[in-house]
């Protein structure tokens, strides 16, 4: 059994299977509804039901309050249809966004590479090519882990926007069931199921402005994909990557970015380490990503587009530095995956989209 869902202000009507969430149905038709946690915890995917009946599912009462339910609001990530319905969603027109339906893939592990003491690169061959925008991510299904885990694609798409092989960088999270399984139980030759692409993190190339990428930890994946694609396409705008880790042995892909900077006059690479033991042969920047960026740009980010990817504390610090340097919300884009704990934290009312 299925129902018809009309999405305003697009005026598009899609089919929704019985038990399928509104968000999943929309994404599989290439229609993007803003979302974050995907588990009914953060409220990012809140929509207005103007006609029809829905089941709110596992929506957290703090993310969707009783009065909001009474007013016809629901969370697209966990709501299912009980009849044909119409919703109004906060869908923005993005000239650089590609319409790519979410699909399911089977992937074989080609090889596993130890990038750092805590980060592994999984190189996967898919049963069919995946089309994606540099910066997007996929969900990996993991035994015993409901909903899977999200990982950004670390390689760039091919010239045709597709790739039969993808790379995922996975950091081992202490006590994390998903990353522990991927680090300790997954082997070359194994098969995993993935779904994607997801996300609204991509380069706004039509702006034709200089770009600064700020990354920390395994958050390097999306910026790497974006930068590799930009340089392969012959982008001439200035591109700066400020990339932070704690110690030298965690600074993966350092040699690759140094080589790219040597080959491309418009690409600047600024690595920074926050914990440099005595005796370490390091002549680069010391401190945190936002501090290194502030020093490199002399505190002035006017006229740039900024793309941030990394742990939430790093992103918050970078946003503050960018705004102090006269860059505003419309020019700052972020990607951060929210855990249940992160999703329930209060979000600043200053930022609608970041």
Coordinates of C-alpha atoms in Angstrom, one line a residue:
X1 CA 0.0 0.0 0.0
X2 CA 1.2 3.5 -0.7
X3 CA 0.1 7.1 -0.4
X4 CA 0.6 10.3 -2.3
X5 CA 2.6 13.1 -0.7
X6 CA 2.5 16.7 -2.1
X7 CA 5.5 18.9 -1.1
X8 CA 5.1 22.6 -1.1
X9 CA 6.3 25.1 -2.2
X10 CA 7.6 22.8 -4.9
X11 CA 4.2 21.5 -5.9
X12 CA 5.8 18.1 -6.4
X13 CA 3.8 14.9 -5.7
X14 CA 5.6 11.7 -4.8
X15 CA 4.6 8.2 -3.8
X16 CA 5.3 7.1 -0.2
X17 CA 5.3 3.4 0.8
X18 CA 3.4 2.2 3.9
X19 CA 5.8 2.6 6.8
X20 CA 8.3 4.8 4.8
X21 CA 9.3 8.1 6.4
X22 CA 8.5 11.3 4.6
X23 CA 12.2 12.2 4.6
X24 CA 13.3 8.9 3.0
X25 CA 10.6 9.1 0.4
X26 CA 11.6 12.7 -0.6
X27 CA 15.4 12.0 -0.7
X28 CA 14.8 8.9 -2.9
X29 CA 13.1 11.3 -5.4
X30 CA 16.0 13.7 -5.2
X31 CA 14.0 16.2 -3.1
X32 CA 16.0 17.7 -0.3
X33 CA 14.3 18.4 3.0
X34 CA 16.7 20.0 5.6
X35 CA 17.7 17.4 8.2
X36 CA 20.5 16.6 10.6
X37 CA 20.2 13.7 13.1
X38 CA 17.8 11.6 11.2
X39 CA 16.4 10.0 14.4
X40 CA 13.7 12.5 15.6
X41 CA 16.0 14.2 18.1
X42 CA 17.1 17.6 16.7
X43 CA 14.0 19.1 15.0
X44 CA 15.8 20.2 11.9
X45 CA 13.4 18.4 9.6
X46 CA 10.2 19.9 11.1
X47 CA 7.5 20.4 8.5
X48 CA 3.9 21.6 8.4
X49 CA 1.2 19.1 7.6
X50 CA -1.5 21.1 5.8
X51 CA -3.7 18.2 4.7
X52 CA -4.0 14.5 5.6
X53 CA -2.9 12.3 8.5
X54 CA 0.5 11.3 9.7
X55 CA 2.0 9.1 12.5
X56 CA 4.7 11.1 14.3
X57 CA 6.7 7.9 15.0
X58 CA 9.6 8.2 17.5
X59 CA 9.8 12.0 17.5
X60 CA 11.4 13.2 20.7
X61 CA 8.9 15.3 22.7
X62 CA 11.5 18.1 23.0
X63 CA 12.2 18.2 19.3
X64 CA 8.4 18.1 18.5
X65 CA 6.4 19.5 21.4
X66 CA 2.8 18.6 22.1
X67 CA 1.6 22.1 21.0
X68 CA 3.5 21.8 17.7
X69 CA 1.8 18.4 17.1
X70 CA -1.6 20.0 17.7
X71 CA -0.7 22.7 15.2
X72 CA 0.0 20.1 12.5
X73 CA 3.8 20.0 12.7
X74 CA 5.8 16.8 12.3
X75 CA 9.4 15.6 11.9
X76 CA 9.9 14.3 8.4
X77 CA 12.7 11.8 9.5
X78 CA 10.3 9.7 11.6
X79 CA 6.8 10.6 10.4
X80 CA 4.9 8.1 8.2
X81 CA 1.6 8.7 6.2
X82 CA -1.8 7.4 7.3
X83 CA -3.5 8.9 4.2
X84 CA -2.6 11.0 1.2
X85 CA -1.2 14.3 2.5
X86 CA 0.4 17.7 1.8
X87 CA 3.3 19.2 3.7
X88 CA 5.1 22.6 3.6
X89 CA 8.8 22.3 4.0
X90 CA 11.6 24.8 4.3
X91 CA 13.0 23.9 0.8
X92 CA 15.5 26.5 -0.6
X93 CA 16.4 26.9 -4.2
X94 CA 20.2 26.2 -4.5
X95 CA 21.5 26.9 -8.0
X96 CA 24.6 24.7 -7.4
X97 CA 22.7 21.8 -5.9
X98 CA 22.3 18.7 -8.1
X99 CA 19.1 16.6 -8.0
X100 CA 20.4 13.2 -7.1
X101 CA 18.0 10.5 -5.8
X102 CA 19.2 8.4 -2.9
X103 CA 19.8 4.7 -3.8
X104 CA 20.9 1.5 -2.2
X105 CA 24.3 -0.1 -3.1
X106 CA 26.2 -3.2 -2.3
X107 CA 29.9 -2.6 -1.9
X108 CA 33.0 -4.9 -1.8
X109 CA 35.9 -3.9 0.4
X110 CA 38.9 -3.6 -2.0
X111 CA 41.5 -2.6 0.6
X112 CA 41.8 -1.1 4.1
X113 CA 44.5 1.4 4.7
X114 CA 45.7 2.6 8.2
X115 CA 45.9 6.4 7.8
X116 CA 46.6 7.2 11.4
X117 CA 46.7 5.3 14.7
X118 CA 42.9 5.9 14.9
X119 CA 41.7 6.4 11.3
X120 CA 41.3 3.8 8.6
X121 CA 40.5 4.4 4.9
X122 CA 38.0 1.9 3.5
X123 CA 38.2 1.6 -0.3
X124 CA 35.0 0.2 -1.7
X125 CA 33.9 -1.0 -5.1
X126 CA 30.1 -0.6 -5.7
X127 CA 27.8 -2.9 -7.6
X128 CA 26.9 0.1 -9.7
X129 CA 28.3 3.6 -10.1
X130 CA 27.1 6.2 -7.6
X131 CA 26.5 9.8 -8.7
X132 CA 27.3 12.3 -6.0
X133 CA 28.4 15.9 -5.4
X134 CA 31.8 16.3 -3.8
X135 CA 31.1 16.9 0.0
X136 CA 28.2 14.4 0.2
X137 CA 28.1 11.3 2.4
X138 CA 26.7 7.8 2.6
X139 CA 25.1 5.6 5.3
X140 CA 26.9 2.3 5.9
X141 CA 24.8 -0.5 7.3
X142 CA 26.4 -2.1 10.3
X143 CA 25.3 -5.4 12.0
X144 CA 23.4 -4.6 15.2
X145 CA 23.4 -0.8 14.7
X146 CA 20.1 0.7 13.9
X147 CA 20.1 3.1 11.0
X148 CA 23.8 2.6 10.1
X149 CA 26.5 5.2 10.4
X150 CA 27.3 8.2 8.1
X151 CA 30.6 8.8 6.5
X152 CA 31.7 11.4 4.0
X153 CA 33.0 10.3 0.6
X154 CA 36.7 11.2 0.6
X155 CA 37.4 10.9 -3.1
X156 CA 36.2 13.2 -5.9
X157 CA 33.5 12.0 -8.4
X158 CA 34.7 11.3 -11.9
X159 CA 34.4 13.8 -14.8
X160 CA 30.8 12.5 -15.4
X161 CA 29.9 13.0 -11.7
X162 CA 29.9 9.3 -10.9
X163 CA 32.3 6.8 -9.4
X164 CA 32.3 3.0 -9.1
X165 CA 34.7 3.2 -6.2
X166 CA 34.6 5.3 -3.1
X167 CA 36.8 6.0 -0.2
X168 CA 35.5 6.4 3.4
X169 CA 37.7 7.6 6.3
X170 CA 36.6 6.0 9.6
X171 CA 37.9 7.2 12.9
X172 CA 37.7 4.7 15.8
X173 CA 35.4 6.2 18.4
X174 CA 36.0 4.7 21.9
X175 CA 32.9 2.7 22.8
X176 CA 31.3 3.3 19.4
X177 CA 29.6 0.1 18.2
X178 CA 29.7 1.2 14.5
X179 CA 33.3 2.3 14.2
X180 CA 34.5 -0.5 16.4
X181 CA 32.9 -3.0 14.0
X182 CA 34.4 -1.3 10.9
X183 CA 37.9 -1.2 12.5
X184 CA 38.0 -4.7 14.0
X185 CA 35.5 -6.9 12.1
X186 CA 35.5 -5.7 8.5
X187 CA 38.1 -7.2 6.2
X188 CA 39.2 -7.0 2.6
X189 CA 36.8 -8.9 0.4
X190 CA 33.8 -8.4 2.7
X191 CA 30.6 -6.9 1.4
X192 CA 28.7 -4.0 3.0
X193 CA 25.4 -2.3 2.2
X194 CA 25.4 1.5 1.8
X195 CA 22.8 4.1 1.0
X196 CA 23.3 7.5 -0.5
X197 CA 24.3 10.1 -1.4
X198 CA 23.1 12.4 1.4
X199 CA 23.9 15.9 2.5
X200 CA 23.7 19.5 1.4
X201 CA 27.5 20.2 1.8
X202 CA 28.9 21.2 -1.6
X203 CA 30.8 23.9 -3.3
X204 CA 28.9 27.0 -4.4
X205 CA 30.9 27.4 -7.6
X206 CA 28.5 29.9 -9.2
X207 CA 29.5 32.5 -6.5
X208 CA 33.0 32.7 -8.2
X209 CA 34.6 33.7 -4.9
X210 CA 37.8 32.6 -3.1
X211 CA 37.3 29.6 -0.8
X212 CA 38.6 28.6 2.6
X213 CA 38.2 25.0 3.8
X214 CA 38.7 24.4 7.5
X215 CA 38.9 20.8 8.7
X216 CA 39.9 18.8 11.7
X217 CA 40.1 15.1 12.6
X218 CA 38.4 12.8 10.1
X219 CA 36.5 15.8 8.9
X220 CA 39.1 16.1 6.2
X221 CA 37.1 13.7 3.9
X222 CA 34.6 16.2 2.5
X223 CA 37.1 19.0 1.9
X224 CA 39.5 16.6 0.2
X225 CA 36.7 15.5 -2.2
X226 CA 35.8 19.1 -2.9
X227 CA 39.4 20.3 -3.4
X228 CA 40.4 17.4 -5.6
X229 CA 37.4 18.0 -7.9
X230 CA 38.0 21.8 -8.0
X231 CA 41.6 21.4 -9.0
X232 CA 40.8 18.6 -11.5
X233 CA 38.2 20.9 -13.2
X234 CA 40.8 23.7 -13.5
X235 CA 39.3 26.1 -10.9
X236 CA 41.3 29.4 -10.9
X237 CA 39.8 30.9 -7.7
X238 CA 42.1 31.0 -4.7
X239 CA 41.6 27.9 -2.5
X240 CA 42.9 27.6 1.0
X241 CA 42.8 24.4 3.2
X242 CA 43.5 24.9 6.9
X243 CA 43.7 21.4 8.4
X244 CA 44.3 20.6 12.0
X245 CA 45.3 17.5 14.0
X246 CA 46.8 17.0 17.4
X247 CA 50.0 15.3 16.5
X248 CA 52.2 14.7 13.4
X249 CA 51.3 11.0 13.1
X250 CA 47.6 12.0 12.8
X251 CA 48.2 14.4 9.9
X252 CA 47.1 12.1 7.1
X253 CA 47.2 13.1 3.4
X254 CA 49.8 15.8 4.4
X255 CA 52.1 14.8 1.6
X256 CA 49.3 14.8 -1.0
X257 CA 48.2 18.3 -0.1
X258 CA 51.8 19.6 -0.1
X259 CA 52.2 18.2 -3.6
X260 CA 49.0 19.8 -4.8
X261 CA 50.0 23.1 -3.4
X262 CA 53.3 22.8 -5.3
X263 CA 51.5 22.1 -8.6
X264 CA 48.7 24.6 -8.3
X265 CA 49.5 28.3 -7.7
X266 CA 45.9 29.0 -6.5
X267 CA 45.9 26.3 -3.8
X268 CA 47.3 27.1 -0.3
X269 CA 47.8 24.4 2.3
X270 CA 48.0 25.4 6.0
X271 CA 48.5 22.3 8.3
X272 CA 48.4 23.0 12.1
X273 CA 49.1 20.8 15.1
X274 CA 47.6 21.4 18.5
X275 CA 49.9 19.1 20.6
X276 CA 53.5 19.1 19.5
X277 CA 55.8 17.1 21.9
X278 CA 59.3 18.4 22.6
X279 CA 61.7 17.3 19.9
X280 CA 59.2 17.0 17.1
X281 CA 60.5 18.2 13.8
X282 CA 57.7 20.5 13.0
X283 CA 58.0 24.0 11.6
X284 CA 54.4 24.6 10.7
X285 CA 51.6 26.3 12.5
X286 CA 50.8 25.4 16.1
X287 CA 47.5 25.7 17.9
X288 CA 44.0 25.2 16.6
X289 CA 42.4 25.4 13.2
X290 CA 40.6 28.7 13.8
X291 CA 43.8 30.3 15.2
X292 CA 45.8 29.2 12.2
X293 CA 43.2 30.5 9.8
X294 CA 43.0 33.8 11.6
X295 CA 46.8 34.2 11.4
X296 CA 47.0 33.1 7.7
X297 CA 44.3 35.6 6.7
X298 CA 45.3 38.3 9.2
X299 CA 41.9 38.2 10.7
X300 CA 40.1 39.3 7.4
X301 CA 37.9 36.8 5.6
X302 CA 35.8 39.3 3.6
X303 CA 35.0 38.1 0.1
X304 CA 35.3 34.3 0.8
X305 CA 33.1 31.3 0.9
X306 CA 34.0 29.1 4.0
X307 CA 33.4 25.3 4.3
X308 CA 33.9 23.8 7.7
X309 CA 34.0 20.1 8.5
X310 CA 35.0 18.5 11.8
X311 CA 34.1 18.1 15.5
X312 CA 31.4 20.4 16.7
X313 CA 33.7 22.4 19.1
X314 CA 36.1 23.1 16.2
X315 CA 33.2 24.2 14.0
X316 CA 31.9 26.6 16.6
X317 CA 35.3 28.1 17.2
X318 CA 35.8 28.5 13.4
X319 CA 32.4 30.2 13.0
X320 CA 33.3 32.7 15.7
X321 CA 36.6 33.5 14.1
X322 CA 35.1 33.9 10.6
X323 CA 32.4 36.2 11.9
X324 CA 34.9 38.3 13.8
X325 CA 36.7 38.5 10.4
X326 CA 33.6 39.9 8.8
X327 CA 32.2 36.8 7.2
X328 CA 28.5 36.1 7.7
X329 CA 26.1 33.2 7.7
X330 CA 25.3 33.3 4.0
X331 CA 28.9 32.6 3.2
X332 CA 29.6 29.8 5.8
X333 CA 28.7 26.2 5.2
X334 CA 29.2 23.3 7.6
X335 CA 29.0 19.5 7.8
X336 CA 28.9 17.8 11.1
X337 CA 27.3 14.5 12.0
X338 CA 25.2 14.7 15.1
X339 CA 25.1 12.0 17.8
X340 CA 22.1 11.6 20.0
X341 CA 23.9 13.7 22.6
X342 CA 24.8 16.4 20.1
X343 CA 21.3 16.5 18.7
X344 CA 19.7 17.3 22.0
X345 CA 21.9 20.2 22.8
X346 CA 20.5 23.7 22.4
X347 CA 21.3 25.2 19.0
X348 CA 22.1 28.9 18.8
X349 CA 19.2 31.0 17.4
X350 CA 21.9 33.1 15.5
X351 CA 22.4 30.4 12.9
X352 CA 19.5 29.1 10.9
X353 CA 21.4 27.0 8.4
X354 CA 24.8 26.4 10.1

